[in-house]
Amino acid sequence: MIAAVELLIADTQSAWLDREEFTDVFVYEHEDKDKAVIDWRKAREWFDSGYFGDSNVNNLSRSILEFAIALGEERYFFDVMDNQRRSALAAATARVTAPLIGL
């Protein structure tokens, strides 16, 4: 889930963690008061229902959010995936993004 939050932080163009329509609905104060928690399940439900489909959210921002939600809800089971499968996914992701980032 850390990767999901880091992705939202890194996506400064979309600024999801600065958007009230995201933080007011999906971010909660942790019981120890020192942390915030994102309700990934709720974010998925709202995303799938079209909540972020309005004209204020472009397709690129929506794509980043959808991937962050998938990471946050552990949709891909990285935590139990063996190294060979993790490496295969990383390689596929690198292949698809390499031409775009100049690798």
PDB file of C-alpha atoms in Angstrom:
ATOM      1  CA  MET A   1       0.000   0.000   0.000  1.00  0.00           C
ATOM      2  CA  ILE A   2       2.975   2.270   0.469  1.00  0.00           C
ATOM      3  CA  ALA A   3       3.591   2.166  -3.283  1.00  0.00           C
ATOM      4  CA  ALA A   4       0.029   3.357  -3.886  1.00  0.00           C
ATOM      5  CA  VAL A   5       0.449   6.379  -1.635  1.00  0.00           C
ATOM      6  CA  GLU A   6       3.874   7.125  -3.111  1.00  0.00           C
ATOM      7  CA  LEU A   7       2.334   7.064  -6.588  1.00  0.00           C
ATOM      8  CA  LEU A   8      -0.317   9.591  -5.547  1.00  0.00           C
ATOM      9  CA  ILE A   9       2.364  11.788  -3.982  1.00  0.00           C
ATOM     10  CA  ALA A  10       4.595  11.551  -7.068  1.00  0.00           C
ATOM     11  CA  ASP A  11       1.755  12.475  -9.432  1.00  0.00           C
ATOM     12  CA  THR A  12       2.013  16.195  -8.741  1.00  0.00           C
ATOM     13  CA  GLN A  13       0.095  17.087 -11.892  1.00  0.00           C
ATOM     14  CA  SER A  14      -3.064  15.362 -10.665  1.00  0.00           C
ATOM     15  CA  ALA A  15      -2.461  16.332  -7.017  1.00  0.00           C
ATOM     16  CA  TRP A  16      -4.896  13.714  -5.722  1.00  0.00           C
ATOM     17  CA  LEU A  17      -3.893  14.234  -2.116  1.00  0.00           C
ATOM     18  CA  ASP A  18      -4.666  17.956  -2.458  1.00  0.00           C
ATOM     19  CA  ARG A  19      -8.093  17.399  -4.022  1.00  0.00           C
ATOM     20  CA  GLU A  20     -10.978  17.744  -1.615  1.00  0.00           C
ATOM     21  CA  GLU A  21     -13.163  15.417  -3.692  1.00  0.00           C
ATOM     22  CA  PHE A  22     -10.611  12.703  -2.919  1.00  0.00           C
ATOM     23  CA  THR A  23      -9.415  13.511   0.587  1.00  0.00           C
ATOM     24  CA  ASP A  24     -12.815  14.427   2.046  1.00  0.00           C
ATOM     25  CA  VAL A  25     -14.313  11.103   0.980  1.00  0.00           C
ATOM     26  CA  PHE A  26     -11.475   8.561   1.132  1.00  0.00           C
ATOM     27  CA  VAL A  27      -8.847   9.786   3.614  1.00  0.00           C
ATOM     28  CA  TYR A  28      -9.392   9.276   7.329  1.00  0.00           C
ATOM     29  CA  GLU A  29      -7.385  10.086  10.410  1.00  0.00           C
ATOM     30  CA  HIS A  30      -5.841   6.977  11.932  1.00  0.00           C
ATOM     31  CA  GLU A  31      -6.816   6.198  15.504  1.00  0.00           C
ATOM     32  CA  ASP A  32      -3.326   7.092  16.778  1.00  0.00           C
ATOM     33  CA  LYS A  33      -3.805  10.582  15.265  1.00  0.00           C
ATOM     34  CA  ASP A  34      -0.339  10.587  13.683  1.00  0.00           C
ATOM     35  CA  LYS A  35      -1.346   8.970  10.413  1.00  0.00           C
ATOM     36  CA  ALA A  36      -3.897   9.246   7.680  1.00  0.00           C
ATOM     37  CA  VAL A  37      -5.505   6.193   6.108  1.00  0.00           C
ATOM     38  CA  ILE A  38      -6.931   5.853   2.614  1.00  0.00           C
ATOM     39  CA  ASP A  39     -10.030   3.702   2.284  1.00  0.00           C
ATOM     40  CA  TRP A  40      -8.970   1.903  -0.906  1.00  0.00           C
ATOM     41  CA  ARG A  41     -12.094  -0.277  -1.064  1.00  0.00           C
ATOM     42  CA  LYS A  42     -14.354   2.747  -0.953  1.00  0.00           C
ATOM     43  CA  ALA A  43     -12.174   4.511  -3.528  1.00  0.00           C
ATOM     44  CA  ARG A  44     -12.538   1.486  -5.850  1.00  0.00           C
ATOM     45  CA  GLU A  45     -16.314   1.413  -5.442  1.00  0.00           C
ATOM     46  CA  TRP A  46     -16.638   5.101  -6.193  1.00  0.00           C
ATOM     47  CA  PHE A  47     -14.153   4.939  -9.069  1.00  0.00           C
ATOM     48  CA  ASP A  48     -16.040   2.049 -10.670  1.00  0.00           C
ATOM     49  CA  SER A  49     -19.341   3.883 -10.233  1.00  0.00           C
ATOM     50  CA  GLY A  50     -18.017   6.804 -12.298  1.00  0.00           C
ATOM     51  CA  TYR A  51     -17.401   9.259  -9.460  1.00  0.00           C
ATOM     52  CA  PHE A  52     -14.189  10.463 -11.097  1.00  0.00           C
ATOM     53  CA  GLY A  53     -15.635  10.494 -14.600  1.00  0.00           C
ATOM     54  CA  ASP A  54     -16.462  14.185 -14.627  1.00  0.00           C
ATOM     55  CA  SER A  55     -14.802  16.726 -16.866  1.00  0.00           C
ATOM     56  CA  ASN A  56     -12.586  17.985 -14.003  1.00  0.00           C
ATOM     57  CA  VAL A  57     -10.529  14.770 -14.131  1.00  0.00           C
ATOM     58  CA  ASN A  58      -8.611  13.993 -17.310  1.00  0.00           C
ATOM     59  CA  ASN A  59      -7.892  10.474 -18.540  1.00  0.00           C
ATOM     60  CA  LEU A  60      -4.232  10.527 -17.470  1.00  0.00           C
ATOM     61  CA  SER A  61      -5.118  11.524 -13.922  1.00  0.00           C
ATOM     62  CA  ARG A  62      -7.847   8.903 -13.825  1.00  0.00           C
ATOM     63  CA  SER A  63      -5.358   6.252 -15.034  1.00  0.00           C
ATOM     64  CA  ILE A  64      -2.884   7.100 -12.276  1.00  0.00           C
ATOM     65  CA  LEU A  65      -5.656   6.996  -9.684  1.00  0.00           C
ATOM     66  CA  GLU A  66      -6.985   3.678 -10.968  1.00  0.00           C
ATOM     67  CA  PHE A  67      -3.523   2.088 -10.753  1.00  0.00           C
ATOM     68  CA  ALA A  68      -2.940   3.550  -7.271  1.00  0.00           C
ATOM     69  CA  ILE A  69      -6.288   2.158  -6.110  1.00  0.00           C
ATOM     70  CA  ALA A  70      -5.390  -1.267  -7.538  1.00  0.00           C
ATOM     71  CA  LEU A  71      -2.071  -1.176  -5.671  1.00  0.00           C
ATOM     72  CA  GLY A  72      -3.755   0.058  -2.503  1.00  0.00           C
ATOM     73  CA  GLU A  73      -6.370  -2.656  -2.475  1.00  0.00           C
ATOM     74  CA  GLU A  74      -3.653  -5.204  -3.271  1.00  0.00           C
ATOM     75  CA  ARG A  75      -5.464  -6.299  -6.399  1.00  0.00           C
ATOM     76  CA  TYR A  76      -2.295  -7.784  -7.907  1.00  0.00           C
ATOM     77  CA  PHE A  77      -1.244  -9.839  -4.836  1.00  0.00           C
ATOM     78  CA  PHE A  78       2.361  -8.619  -4.958  1.00  0.00           C
ATOM     79  CA  ASP A  79       2.750  -9.509  -1.280  1.00  0.00           C
ATOM     80  CA  VAL A  80       2.340 -13.236  -2.001  1.00  0.00           C
ATOM     81  CA  MET A  81       3.682 -13.318  -5.554  1.00  0.00           C
ATOM     82  CA  ASP A  82       6.909 -15.206  -6.194  1.00  0.00           C
ATOM     83  CA  ASN A  83       9.996 -13.414  -7.505  1.00  0.00           C
ATOM     84  CA  GLN A  84       9.678 -14.813 -11.041  1.00  0.00           C
ATOM     85  CA  ARG A  85       6.175 -13.360 -11.450  1.00  0.00           C
ATOM     86  CA  ARG A  86       7.147 -10.055  -9.844  1.00  0.00           C
ATOM     87  CA  SER A  87      10.112  -9.831 -12.224  1.00  0.00           C
ATOM     88  CA  ALA A  88       7.901 -10.628 -15.219  1.00  0.00           C
ATOM     89  CA  LEU A  89       5.468  -7.859 -14.262  1.00  0.00           C
ATOM     90  CA  ALA A  90       8.286  -5.388 -13.666  1.00  0.00           C
ATOM     91  CA  ALA A  91       9.842  -6.258 -17.040  1.00  0.00           C
ATOM     92  CA  ALA A  92       6.526  -5.845 -18.855  1.00  0.00           C
ATOM     93  CA  THR A  93       5.955  -2.486 -17.184  1.00  0.00           C
ATOM     94  CA  ALA A  94       9.488  -1.382 -18.057  1.00  0.00           C
ATOM     95  CA  ARG A  95       8.995  -2.414 -21.699  1.00  0.00           C
ATOM     96  CA  VAL A  96       5.791  -0.473 -22.023  1.00  0.00           C
ATOM     97  CA  THR A  97       7.171   2.680 -20.374  1.00  0.00           C
ATOM     98  CA  ALA A  98      10.781   2.628 -21.613  1.00  0.00           C
ATOM     99  CA  PRO A  99      10.123   4.315 -24.983  1.00  0.00           C
ATOM    100  CA  LEU A 100       8.208   7.020 -23.186  1.00  0.00           C
ATOM    101  CA  ILE A 101      10.899   7.834 -20.639  1.00  0.00           C
ATOM    102  CA  GLY A 102      13.888   7.377 -22.920  1.00  0.00           C
ATOM    103  CA  LEU A 103      15.322   4.101 -21.647  1.00  0.00           C
TER     104      LEU A 103
END
